[in-house]
XYZ file of N, CA, C and O in Angstrom:
356
model
N 25.833 3.185 142.558
C 26.409 2.413 141.508
C 28.225 2.230 141.743
O 28.763 0.931 141.697
N 29.198 3.390 142.201
C 30.393 2.597 142.646
C 30.213 1.554 143.441
O 31.219 1.084 143.463
N 29.734 1.468 144.567
C 29.995 0.220 145.328
C 29.387 -1.035 144.331
O 30.287 -2.029 144.820
N 28.747 -0.927 143.625
C 28.591 -1.953 142.538
C 29.693 -2.447 141.967
O 30.242 -3.652 141.625
N 30.102 -1.271 140.860
C 31.541 -1.512 140.516
C 32.812 -2.089 141.333
O 33.174 -3.194 140.662
N 32.724 -1.799 142.210
C 33.961 -1.693 143.358
C 34.003 -3.484 143.463
O 34.699 -4.174 143.460
N 32.567 -3.590 143.583
C 32.147 -5.269 144.204
C 32.614 -6.052 142.672
O 33.044 -7.167 143.256
N 32.539 -5.958 141.539
C 32.474 -6.463 140.575
C 34.219 -6.841 140.237
O 34.076 -7.804 139.516
N 34.547 -5.488 140.787
C 36.198 -5.752 140.111
C 36.619 -6.813 140.502
O 37.445 -7.893 139.760
N 37.065 -7.417 141.838
C 37.574 -8.461 142.408
C 36.522 -9.580 142.043
O 35.620 -9.794 142.241
N 37.365 -10.418 141.389
C 36.989 -11.728 141.282
C 37.206 -12.903 141.569
O 38.421 -13.527 141.738
N 36.748 -13.666 142.473
C 37.102 -14.949 143.702
C 37.571 -15.702 142.894
O 38.591 -17.135 143.321
N 36.951 -16.461 141.640
C 37.497 -17.184 140.781
C 38.856 -16.852 139.819
O 39.461 -17.452 139.382
N 39.665 -15.763 140.089
C 40.593 -15.406 139.477
C 41.985 -15.870 140.203
O 42.966 -16.219 139.524
N 42.055 -16.770 141.163
C 42.979 -17.295 141.643
C 43.294 -18.766 141.634
O 43.986 -19.095 141.407
N 41.802 -19.612 141.016
C 41.669 -20.771 140.395
C 42.073 -20.511 139.309
O 42.490 -21.246 138.691
N 41.128 -19.929 138.532
C 41.311 -19.564 136.685
C 41.257 -17.960 136.515
O 40.484 -17.309 137.411
N 41.348 -17.839 135.441
C 41.121 -16.335 134.791
C 39.457 -16.541 134.424
O 39.300 -17.116 133.903
N 39.089 -15.173 135.209
C 37.580 -15.080 135.204
C 37.105 -14.572 134.102
O 36.361 -14.830 133.391
N 38.021 -13.936 133.112
C 37.769 -13.132 132.057
C 37.782 -14.548 131.351
O 36.609 -14.704 130.325
N 38.437 -15.741 130.998
C 38.478 -16.681 129.828
C 37.223 -17.516 130.304
O 36.426 -17.964 129.765
N 36.698 -17.560 131.764
C 35.489 -18.255 131.974
C 34.302 -17.387 131.722
O 33.599 -17.830 130.732
N 34.382 -16.435 131.837
C 33.337 -15.566 130.854
C 33.413 -15.701 129.698
O 32.073 -15.869 128.922
N 34.126 -15.483 129.291
C 34.549 -15.728 127.405
C 33.767 -16.941 126.965
O 33.038 -17.030 125.953
N 34.233 -18.182 127.655
C 33.931 -19.546 127.697
C 32.232 -19.604 127.511
O 31.749 -20.030 126.994
N 31.796 -18.661 128.729
C 30.443 -19.237 128.697
C 29.750 -18.210 127.779
O 28.766 -18.686 127.225
N 30.148 -16.923 127.468
C 29.933 -16.369 126.056
C 29.402 -17.347 124.941
O 28.524 -17.084 124.111
N 30.734 -17.463 124.835
C 30.791 -18.478 123.597
C 29.874 -19.594 123.477
O 29.404 -20.109 122.620
N 29.600 -20.519 124.850
C 28.795 -21.718 124.921
C 27.197 -20.663 124.451
O 26.572 -21.908 123.835
N 27.135 -19.728 125.049
C 25.551 -19.168 124.775
C 25.539 -18.823 123.002
O 24.657 -19.256 122.311
N 26.353 -18.321 122.536
C 26.349 -18.094 121.100
C 26.542 -19.083 120.260
O 26.089 -19.311 118.678
N 26.877 -20.526 120.659
C 27.401 -21.822 120.064
C 25.633 -22.442 119.955
O 26.176 -23.835 119.651
N 25.057 -22.077 120.479
C 23.415 -22.624 120.567
C 23.299 -23.240 119.601
O 23.251 -22.308 118.481
N 22.782 -24.197 119.409
C 22.395 -24.676 117.749
C 20.836 -23.896 117.558
O 20.075 -23.813 117.847
N 21.461 -24.208 116.257
C 19.956 -23.013 115.527
C 18.536 -24.294 115.442
O 18.845 -25.421 114.541
N 17.482 -23.816 115.737
C 16.504 -24.841 115.394
C 15.352 -23.999 114.304
O 14.943 -23.033 115.176
N 15.560 -24.684 113.569
C 14.671 -23.380 112.557
C 12.990 -23.703 112.657
O 12.288 -24.988 113.157
N 12.515 -22.784 112.633
C 11.110 -23.119 112.588
C 10.236 -23.754 111.306
O 11.499 -23.497 110.133
N 9.082 -24.359 110.994
C 8.765 -24.929 110.238
C 8.671 -23.904 109.084
O 8.670 -24.359 107.940
N 8.022 -22.488 109.244
C 8.195 -21.632 108.089
C 9.153 -21.330 107.349
O 9.337 -21.541 106.341
N 10.483 -20.935 108.344
C 11.959 -21.230 107.880
C 12.144 -22.266 106.718
O 12.734 -22.415 106.060
N 11.804 -23.512 107.537
C 12.139 -24.450 106.631
C 11.597 -24.861 105.232
O 11.942 -25.205 104.385
N 9.944 -24.377 105.210
C 9.265 -23.788 104.170
C 10.235 -22.913 103.228
O 9.945 -23.628 101.911
N 10.369 -22.121 103.875
C 10.979 -20.960 102.753
C 12.373 -21.361 102.512
O 12.442 -21.255 100.801
N 12.907 -22.152 103.146
C 14.080 -22.594 102.359
C 14.069 -23.655 101.410
O 15.103 -23.426 100.259
N 13.419 -24.509 101.680
C 13.160 -25.773 100.591
C 12.418 -25.158 99.706
O 12.693 -25.690 98.610
N 11.525 -24.182 99.625
C 10.869 -23.466 98.418
C 12.256 -22.911 97.608
O 12.370 -23.026 96.406
N 13.106 -22.190 98.197
C 14.164 -21.533 97.647
C 14.862 -22.708 97.005
O 15.515 -22.550 95.811
N 15.136 -24.027 97.447
C 16.118 -24.856 96.907
C 15.459 -25.296 95.796
O 16.032 -25.711 94.561
N 14.042 -26.365 95.834
C 13.710 -26.812 95.427
C 12.759 -26.453 94.448
O 12.933 -27.010 93.060
N 12.051 -25.437 94.352
C 11.421 -24.698 93.306
C 12.140 -23.405 92.439
O 11.709 -23.082 91.437
N 12.995 -22.888 93.120
C 13.482 -21.358 92.455
C 15.180 -21.682 92.176
O 15.891 -21.075 91.512
N 15.407 -23.064 92.699
C 16.616 -23.862 91.941
C 18.136 -23.045 92.766
O 19.608 -22.899 91.982
N 18.057 -22.317 94.087
C 18.975 -21.518 94.777
C 19.606 -22.926 95.224
O 19.351 -23.729 96.046
N 20.882 -23.009 95.194
C 21.940 -24.047 95.509
C 23.165 -23.857 96.266
O 23.137 -24.136 97.513
N 23.748 -22.420 95.596
C 24.937 -21.969 96.375
C 24.816 -20.121 96.159
O 25.362 -19.992 95.116
N 23.922 -19.834 97.068
C 23.736 -18.616 97.525
C 24.727 -17.728 97.219
O 25.141 -18.100 98.454
N 24.790 -16.635 97.000
C 25.945 -15.368 97.391
C 26.097 -14.993 98.256
O 24.631 -14.992 99.192
N 26.697 -14.564 99.221
C 27.101 -13.827 100.515
C 25.932 -12.789 100.421
O 24.920 -12.547 101.477
N 25.550 -11.938 99.608
C 24.535 -11.013 99.238
C 23.232 -11.551 99.871
O 22.534 -11.013 100.458
N 23.133 -12.834 98.763
C 22.016 -13.608 98.774
C 21.614 -14.086 100.039
O 20.463 -14.050 100.729
N 22.748 -14.819 100.537
C 22.544 -15.479 102.162
C 22.096 -14.144 103.241
O 20.853 -14.433 103.671
N 22.653 -12.819 102.921
C 22.048 -11.403 104.014
C 20.348 -11.238 103.701
O 19.503 -11.333 104.769
N 19.923 -11.757 102.328
C 18.512 -10.949 101.714
C 17.815 -12.208 102.572
O 16.991 -12.130 103.228
N 18.211 -13.702 102.603
C 17.430 -14.930 103.007
C 17.027 -14.679 104.373
O 16.051 -14.948 104.784
N 18.569 -14.601 104.896
C 18.434 -14.549 106.185
C 17.524 -13.448 107.174
O 16.991 -13.557 107.838
N 17.534 -12.499 106.575
C 16.476 -11.010 106.974
C 15.159 -11.613 106.442
O 14.236 -11.427 107.264
N 15.237 -12.077 105.625
C 13.485 -12.435 105.228
C 12.825 -13.835 106.456
O 12.079 -13.645 107.079
N 13.789 -14.153 106.720
C 13.764 -15.586 107.467
C 13.661 -15.228 109.206
O 13.248 -15.978 110.044
N 14.383 -13.770 109.066
C 14.486 -13.288 110.609
C 12.616 -12.625 110.938
O 12.659 -12.632 112.603
N 12.319 -12.827 110.098
C 10.542 -12.654 110.214
C 9.940 -13.811 111.547
O 8.712 -13.697 111.824
N 10.604 -14.911 110.923
C 10.095 -16.166 111.585
C 10.267 -16.653 113.132
O 10.213 -17.925 113.058
N 11.512 -15.905 113.215
C 12.447 -16.692 113.782
C 13.745 -16.483 114.099
O 14.646 -15.547 112.939
N 15.032 -16.446 114.815
C 15.777 -16.412 115.171
C 16.997 -16.836 114.020
O 16.832 -18.328 113.857
N 17.427 -16.169 113.419
C 18.506 -16.883 112.628
C 19.211 -16.217 112.054
O 19.128 -14.599 112.466
N 20.963 -16.543 111.616
C 21.947 -15.728 111.223
C 22.132 -16.309 109.757
O 22.185 -17.419 109.519
N 23.435 -15.919 109.249
C 23.518 -15.782 108.034
C 24.157 -17.007 107.633
O 23.926 -17.861 106.904
N 24.969 -17.417 108.760
C 25.489 -19.034 108.749
C 25.332 -19.893 108.606
O 25.090 -21.413 107.965
N 23.647 -19.762 109.201
C 22.863 -20.641 109.457
C 22.440 -21.389 108.159
O 21.998 -22.199 107.481
N 22.289 -20.117 106.968
C 21.481 -19.847 105.884
C 22.387 -20.663 105.012
O 22.142 -21.487 104.344
N 23.924 -20.196 104.902
C 24.786 -20.744 104.518
C 25.135 -22.377 104.693
O 25.219 -23.141 103.667
N 25.253 -22.559 106.032
C 25.233 -23.983 106.347
C 23.584 -24.861 105.823
O 24.424 -26.355 105.229
N 23.015 -24.581 105.936
C 21.497 -25.322 105.312
C 21.658 -25.558 103.855
O 21.479 -27.071 103.651
N 22.016 -24.649 102.934
C 22.184 -24.805 101.729
C 23.232 -25.895 101.585
O 23.186 -26.928 100.599
N 24.586 -25.784 102.360
C 25.501 -26.541 102.292
C 25.328 -27.959 102.593
O 25.625 -29.052 101.936
N 24.518 -28.208 103.303
C 23.847 -29.454 103.705
C 23.061 -30.144 102.725
O 22.791 -31.213 102.559
N 22.344 -29.396 102.408
C 21.106 -29.646 101.229
C 22.188 -30.118 99.876
O 21.183 -31.217 99.510
N 23.217 -29.608 99.338
C 23.969 -29.856 97.897
C 24.618 -31.425 98.533
O 24.580 -31.714 97.372
N 24.690 -32.038 99.822
C 25.590 -32.824 99.968
C 24.856 -34.236 100.130
O 23.492 -34.047 100.158
């Protein structure tokens, strides 16, 4: 393990740009990929919006909704928040 660790410390890109910011940018790009809702997630969100009258869910409601929707695919609380914001507009 030590040889690998020693090999990882020098960054050849450090001369041209900071390796840390390069990695940080890469991680940001990964985490900012667009959410693609599944059909089940959309169905549930529309049901909440149109049939249950949920228009501006509280932070607690958003967490509960996203936990329920996570059964059907990847989703975060911010996705739920923005979905409701977009549907109100």
